[in-house]
PDB file of C-alpha atoms in Angstrom:
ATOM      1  CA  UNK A   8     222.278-143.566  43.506  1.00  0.00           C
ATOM      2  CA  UNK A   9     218.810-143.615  44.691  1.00  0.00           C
ATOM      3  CA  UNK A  10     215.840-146.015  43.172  1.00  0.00           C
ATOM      4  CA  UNK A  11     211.719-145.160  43.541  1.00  0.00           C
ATOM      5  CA  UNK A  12     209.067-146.928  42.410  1.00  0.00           C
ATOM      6  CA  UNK A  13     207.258-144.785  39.960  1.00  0.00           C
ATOM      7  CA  UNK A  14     205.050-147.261  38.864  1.00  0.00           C
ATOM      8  CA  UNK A  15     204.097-151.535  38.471  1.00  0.00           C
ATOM      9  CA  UNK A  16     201.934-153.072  35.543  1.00  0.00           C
ATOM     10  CA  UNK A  17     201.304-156.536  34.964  1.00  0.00           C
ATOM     11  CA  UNK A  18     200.797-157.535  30.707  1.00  0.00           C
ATOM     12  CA  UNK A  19     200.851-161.002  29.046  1.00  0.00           C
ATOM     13  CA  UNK A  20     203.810-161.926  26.556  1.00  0.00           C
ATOM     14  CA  UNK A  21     203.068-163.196  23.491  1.00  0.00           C
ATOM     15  CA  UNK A  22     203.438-166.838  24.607  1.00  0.00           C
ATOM     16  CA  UNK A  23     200.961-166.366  26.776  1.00  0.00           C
ATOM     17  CA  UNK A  24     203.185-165.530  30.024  1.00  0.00           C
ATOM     18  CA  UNK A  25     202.106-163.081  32.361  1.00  0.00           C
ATOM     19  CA  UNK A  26     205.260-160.587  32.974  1.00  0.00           C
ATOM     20  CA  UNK A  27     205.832-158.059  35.797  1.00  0.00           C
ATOM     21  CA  UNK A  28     207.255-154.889  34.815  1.00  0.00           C
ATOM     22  CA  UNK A  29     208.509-152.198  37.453  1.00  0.00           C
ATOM     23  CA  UNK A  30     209.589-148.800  36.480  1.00  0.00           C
ATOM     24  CA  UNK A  31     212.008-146.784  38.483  1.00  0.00           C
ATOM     25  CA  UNK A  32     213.270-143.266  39.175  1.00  0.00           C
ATOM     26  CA  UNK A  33     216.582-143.271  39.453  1.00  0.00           C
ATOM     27  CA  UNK A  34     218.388-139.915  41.243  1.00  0.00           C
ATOM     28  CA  UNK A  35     221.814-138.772  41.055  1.00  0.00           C
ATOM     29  CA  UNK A  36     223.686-135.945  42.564  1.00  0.00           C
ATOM     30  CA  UNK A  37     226.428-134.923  40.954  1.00  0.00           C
ATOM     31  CA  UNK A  38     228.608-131.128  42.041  1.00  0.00           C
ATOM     32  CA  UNK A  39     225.045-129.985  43.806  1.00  0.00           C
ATOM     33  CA  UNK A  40     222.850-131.108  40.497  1.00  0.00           C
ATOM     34  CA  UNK A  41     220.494-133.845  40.458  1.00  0.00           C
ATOM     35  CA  UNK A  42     220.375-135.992  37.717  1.00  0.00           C
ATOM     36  CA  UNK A  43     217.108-138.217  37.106  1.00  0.00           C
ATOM     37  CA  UNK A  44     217.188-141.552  34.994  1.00  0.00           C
ATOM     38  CA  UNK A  45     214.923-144.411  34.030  1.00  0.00           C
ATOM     39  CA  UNK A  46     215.428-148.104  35.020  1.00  0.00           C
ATOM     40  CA  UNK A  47     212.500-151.039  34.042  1.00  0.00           C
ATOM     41  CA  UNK A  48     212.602-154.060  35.849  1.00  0.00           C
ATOM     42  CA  UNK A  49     210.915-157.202  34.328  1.00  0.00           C
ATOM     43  CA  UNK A  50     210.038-160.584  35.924  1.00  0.00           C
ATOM     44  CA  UNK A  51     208.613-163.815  34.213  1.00  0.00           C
ATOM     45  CA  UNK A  52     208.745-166.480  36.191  1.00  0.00           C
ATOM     46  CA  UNK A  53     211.977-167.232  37.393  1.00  0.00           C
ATOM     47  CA  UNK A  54     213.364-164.830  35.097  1.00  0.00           C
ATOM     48  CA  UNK A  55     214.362-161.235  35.579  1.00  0.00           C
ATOM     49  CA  UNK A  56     215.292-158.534  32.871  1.00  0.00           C
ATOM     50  CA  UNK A  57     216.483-155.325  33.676  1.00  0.00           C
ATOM     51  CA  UNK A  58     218.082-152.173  31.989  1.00  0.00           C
ATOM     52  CA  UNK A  59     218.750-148.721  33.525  1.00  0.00           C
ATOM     53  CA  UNK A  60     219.640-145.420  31.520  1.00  0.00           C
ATOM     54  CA  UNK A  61     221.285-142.537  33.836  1.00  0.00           C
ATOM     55  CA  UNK A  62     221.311-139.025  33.317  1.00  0.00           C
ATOM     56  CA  UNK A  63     218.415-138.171  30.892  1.00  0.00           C
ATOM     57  CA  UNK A  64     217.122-134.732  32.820  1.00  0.00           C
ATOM     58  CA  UNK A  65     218.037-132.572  35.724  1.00  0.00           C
ATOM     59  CA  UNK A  66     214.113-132.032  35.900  1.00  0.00           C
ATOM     60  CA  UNK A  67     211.638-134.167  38.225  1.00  0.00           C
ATOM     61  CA  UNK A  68     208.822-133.355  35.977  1.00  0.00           C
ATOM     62  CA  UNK A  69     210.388-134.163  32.693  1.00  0.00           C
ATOM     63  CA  UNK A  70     211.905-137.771  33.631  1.00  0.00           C
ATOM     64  CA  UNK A  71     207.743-138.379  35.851  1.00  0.00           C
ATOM     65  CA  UNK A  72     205.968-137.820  32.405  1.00  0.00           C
ATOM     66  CA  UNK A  73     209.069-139.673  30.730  1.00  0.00           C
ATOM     67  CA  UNK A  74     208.037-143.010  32.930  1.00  0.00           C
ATOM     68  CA  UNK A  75     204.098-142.104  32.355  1.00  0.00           C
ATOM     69  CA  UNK A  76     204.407-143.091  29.125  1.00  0.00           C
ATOM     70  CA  UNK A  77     206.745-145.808  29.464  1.00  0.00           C
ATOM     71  CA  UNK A  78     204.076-147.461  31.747  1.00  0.00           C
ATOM     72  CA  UNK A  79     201.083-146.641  29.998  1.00  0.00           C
ATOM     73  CA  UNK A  80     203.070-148.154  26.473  1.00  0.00           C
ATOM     74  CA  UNK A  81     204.442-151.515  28.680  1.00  0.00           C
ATOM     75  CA  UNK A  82     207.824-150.353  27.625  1.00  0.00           C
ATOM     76  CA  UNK A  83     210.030-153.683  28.336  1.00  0.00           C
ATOM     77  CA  UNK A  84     214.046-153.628  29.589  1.00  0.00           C
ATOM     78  CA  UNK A  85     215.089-154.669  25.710  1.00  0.00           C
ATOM     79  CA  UNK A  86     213.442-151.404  24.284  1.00  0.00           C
ATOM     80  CA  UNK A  87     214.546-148.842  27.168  1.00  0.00           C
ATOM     81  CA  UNK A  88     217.529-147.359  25.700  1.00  0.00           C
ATOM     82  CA  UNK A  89     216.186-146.778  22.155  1.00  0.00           C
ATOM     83  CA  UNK A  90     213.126-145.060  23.273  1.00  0.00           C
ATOM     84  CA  UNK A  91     214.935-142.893  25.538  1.00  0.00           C
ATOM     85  CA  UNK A  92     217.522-141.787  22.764  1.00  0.00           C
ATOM     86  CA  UNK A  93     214.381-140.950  20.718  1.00  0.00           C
ATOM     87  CA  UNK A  94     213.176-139.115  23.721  1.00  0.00           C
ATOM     88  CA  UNK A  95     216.269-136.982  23.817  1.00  0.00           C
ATOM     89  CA  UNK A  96     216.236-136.852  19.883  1.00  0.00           C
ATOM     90  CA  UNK A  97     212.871-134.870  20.351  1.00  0.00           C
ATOM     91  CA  UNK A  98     213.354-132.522  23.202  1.00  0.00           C
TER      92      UNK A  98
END
């Protein structure tokens, strides 16, 4: 599997913590097909939250606007999976 960086934002929690979130392009190739998926990557501290989903689109524009608007919302690791099953849901 291959990881890029998509995209890095910086928000506060609602303690007051400043959190780093990292989005991620993640590639598969499967019998000649690529498959693209979504992983988010957050760090508070000394803490560090993560949560992948594989396999959402065989399309490198579909899963690039997917992570646009996980970064621009500050999508977090906790939420990942149900917004990409409503993302699926509405295609």
């Amino acid at each position: 599997m291959t990881k890029r960086t998509f995209a890095r934002r910086r928000v506060r929690c609602e303690n007051g913590e400043e959190a780093a979130l990292l989005y991620r392009i993640t590639e598969e190739k499967t019998d000649g097909i690529t498959r693209y998926g979504a992983e988010i990557v957050m760090r508070r501290g000394r803490e560090k939250e993560r949560a992948a989903v594989r396999d959402l689109t065989a399309s490198y524009g579909r899963i690039r606007d997917f992570l646009k608007r996980l970064s621009r919302n500050a999508v977090t690791p906790c939420t990942l999976r149900e917004v990409a099953e409503d993302e699926l849901n509405n295609s």
